[in-house]
Each structure stands twice: as C-alpha cells, then as structure tokens.
Amino acid sequence: MKTKILMVCLGNICRSPLAEGILKSKLDSKKYIIESCGTSSFHIGSKPDKRSIEIAQKHNIDITQQRAAQFKQSDFTTYDYIYVMDNSNYSNIKNLAKDTQEKEKIKYILNEIYPNKNLDVPDPYYGGEQGFEEVFQMLNKACDSIASKLKATE
C-alpha cells in the first residue's frame, strides 16, 4: 500500500504545487503518492503559476501537468499526511476535521525544519521572482526532512 501525502496552500498554484513537485523528486513513486490542493476554489483546474513552473524547472522539476484542486473533507480519509503552508490553511482544514485522528494528520510543513514553531511559508504570489526562489529553498529543506523520515520507516 502506498503512503499518500497531500500538500495544501490557499490557491494551489504557488506553494503547494512546488512542495508536491519537490517531494515527488525525492521519493519513489512506486511507494508514495504525493498531490496538492488549495483551501480556496479560486483556481480549480488551473496550471501552477508560471513563476512556480519556472523556479521548479530551474531545479529540474516539472510541475506543468499539475492542476489546481480544492481540499475536501474526504481528503482526511484518502491521505496519510497533510502538510499545510501556513496558519490560515491549518485553521481552514482543522475546521473540516471530524475528530482528533483527522486533526492529527495536519502538519505545518516548516515544522519539519523548525520543530513546533508553526511558521508560515510566505505566499510568493504578490512578490517578485526572488520570493519564489526563497519559497523553493524553504520547501526543499522541509521536503528533505520529510523524505528522510519516510525512507527511514520503509
């Protein structure tokens, strides 16, 4: 049985598509399913932001086939781990959780590198190119940690 991981941000066009692509590049697709979505419905069906696509390509990761989706309550059943990019995402998803078991699946992605700090991955949407590189580097470090932990349990 494959381990299923979901990356979540607001619109599913900047941060979570990058997190999905980065983690996919670090784990065996025969053992893991990694996907992403947003808490809003703003961009359903859209490709990732072109700046996310470009920064991923710069690091030899292709996210062009991804399409934005919205988080749904059934995702708690589908996924083993749910990583959120910020406090707003955490609150939105936690409010949909039916019980403690579902709430425990939700994790701040940056807690992988800054334990128990509940830090936000800044949303690069309104910033320049440098913001996307900074977000990529943060997510890359966090995904290194996630991948190491998962591989250790294989």
Tab-separated table of C-alpha atoms in Angstrom, residues 1-115:
chain	number	residue	atom	x	y	z
A	1	MET	CA	0.000	0.000	0.000
A	2	LYS	CA	1.372	3.407	-0.989
A	3	THR	CA	1.774	6.212	1.529
A	4	LYS	CA	-0.316	9.211	0.450
A	5	ILE	CA	0.794	12.776	1.132
A	6	LEU	CA	-1.128	15.986	0.434
A	7	MET	CA	0.397	19.474	0.249
A	8	VAL	CA	-2.001	22.357	0.910
A	9	CYS	CA	-1.894	26.122	0.383
A	10	LEU	CA	-4.545	28.739	-0.404
A	11	GLY	CA	-4.966	28.632	-4.184
A	12	ASN	CA	-2.879	25.584	-5.136
A	13	ILE	CA	-0.917	27.491	-7.766
A	14	CYS	CA	2.282	28.624	-5.975
A	15	ARG	CA	3.459	26.923	-2.800
A	16	SER	CA	1.717	23.546	-2.692
A	17	PRO	CA	2.472	22.666	-6.349
A	18	LEU	CA	6.149	23.363	-5.605
A	19	ALA	CA	6.003	21.241	-2.453
A	20	GLU	CA	4.327	18.435	-4.408
A	21	GLY	CA	6.926	18.552	-7.174
A	22	ILE	CA	9.869	18.774	-4.786
A	23	LEU	CA	8.754	15.850	-2.625
A	24	LYS	CA	7.935	13.743	-5.704
A	25	SER	CA	11.510	14.298	-6.876
A	26	LYS	CA	12.821	12.848	-3.596
A	27	LEU	CA	10.600	9.771	-3.160
A	28	ASP	CA	9.898	6.569	-5.112
A	29	SER	CA	6.580	6.850	-6.977
A	30	LYS	CA	6.067	3.107	-6.507
A	31	LYS	CA	5.810	3.695	-2.745
A	32	TYR	CA	4.334	7.180	-2.451
A	33	ILE	CA	1.513	9.258	-3.889
A	34	ILE	CA	2.087	12.989	-3.466
A	35	GLU	CA	-0.533	15.518	-4.514
A	36	SER	CA	-1.547	19.068	-3.682
A	37	CYS	CA	-4.628	21.233	-3.328
A	38	GLY	CA	-5.806	24.577	-2.025
A	39	THR	CA	-8.282	25.614	0.629
A	40	SER	CA	-9.996	28.006	-1.811
A	41	SER	CA	-11.769	27.349	-5.084
A	42	PHE	CA	-10.196	30.337	-6.880
A	43	HIS	CA	-8.040	28.397	-9.318
A	44	ILE	CA	-9.623	24.918	-9.682
A	45	GLY	CA	-8.352	23.316	-12.893
A	46	SER	CA	-5.592	25.907	-13.443
A	47	LYS	CA	-1.931	25.150	-14.014
A	48	PRO	CA	0.531	26.320	-11.361
A	49	ASP	CA	1.595	29.977	-11.526
A	50	LYS	CA	4.148	30.423	-14.308
A	51	ARG	CA	6.710	31.632	-11.763
A	52	SER	CA	6.332	28.383	-9.793
A	53	ILE	CA	6.709	26.409	-13.017
A	54	GLU	CA	9.844	28.397	-13.904
A	55	ILE	CA	11.511	28.037	-10.487
A	56	ALA	CA	10.742	24.302	-10.457
A	57	GLN	CA	12.207	23.922	-13.976
A	58	LYS	CA	15.322	25.816	-12.865
A	59	HIS	CA	15.777	22.999	-10.320
A	60	ASN	CA	14.967	20.241	-12.866
A	61	ILE	CA	11.439	19.574	-11.582
A	62	ASP	CA	8.458	19.562	-13.948
A	63	ILE	CA	5.147	20.639	-12.408
A	64	THR	CA	3.397	21.576	-15.674
A	65	GLN	CA	0.992	18.624	-15.524
A	66	GLN	CA	-0.444	19.646	-12.153
A	67	ARG	CA	-3.907	21.224	-11.973
A	68	ALA	CA	-5.340	23.106	-9.001
A	69	ALA	CA	-7.874	21.321	-6.828
A	70	GLN	CA	-9.725	22.245	-3.650
A	71	PHE	CA	-9.355	20.462	-0.315
A	72	LYS	CA	-12.376	18.357	0.594
A	73	GLN	CA	-13.375	16.594	3.798
A	74	SER	CA	-12.824	13.164	2.215
A	75	ASP	CA	-9.108	14.027	1.853
A	76	PHE	CA	-8.744	13.126	5.536
A	77	THR	CA	-9.614	9.539	4.600
A	78	THR	CA	-7.530	9.481	1.412
A	79	TYR	CA	-4.236	10.870	2.754
A	80	ASP	CA	-1.882	9.690	5.492
A	81	TYR	CA	-0.144	13.059	5.885
A	82	ILE	CA	-1.472	16.550	5.165
A	83	TYR	CA	1.114	19.342	5.109
A	84	VAL	CA	-0.084	22.949	5.212
A	85	MET	CA	1.864	26.021	4.201
A	86	ASP	CA	0.517	28.490	6.783
A	87	ASN	CA	-1.688	29.216	9.804
A	88	SER	CA	-4.675	30.135	7.665
A	89	ASN	CA	-4.505	26.804	5.782
A	90	TYR	CA	-4.154	24.986	9.100
A	91	SER	CA	-7.246	26.665	10.578
A	92	ASN	CA	-9.336	26.146	7.442
A	93	ILE	CA	-8.563	22.435	7.266
A	94	LYS	CA	-8.739	21.828	11.006
A	95	ASN	CA	-12.288	23.227	10.944
A	96	LEU	CA	-13.247	20.482	8.469
A	97	ALA	CA	-11.803	17.678	10.589
A	98	LYS	CA	-14.396	15.431	12.221
A	99	ASP	CA	-12.222	14.058	15.015
A	100	THR	CA	-8.833	14.058	16.704
A	101	GLN	CA	-7.475	11.404	14.336
A	102	GLU	CA	-8.148	13.658	11.335
A	103	LYS	CA	-6.702	16.716	13.096
A	104	GLU	CA	-3.507	14.800	13.877
A	105	LYS	CA	-2.866	14.260	10.146
A	106	ILE	CA	-2.452	18.032	9.633
A	107	LYS	CA	1.117	19.289	9.958
A	108	TYR	CA	2.862	22.577	9.261
A	109	ILE	CA	5.447	21.809	6.589
A	110	LEU	CA	8.053	24.146	8.109
A	111	ASN	CA	7.832	22.276	11.431
A	112	GLU	CA	9.982	19.721	9.607
A	113	ILE	CA	12.912	22.120	9.833
A	114	TYR	CA	11.736	24.428	12.661
A	115	PRO	CA	10.012	21.997	15.079
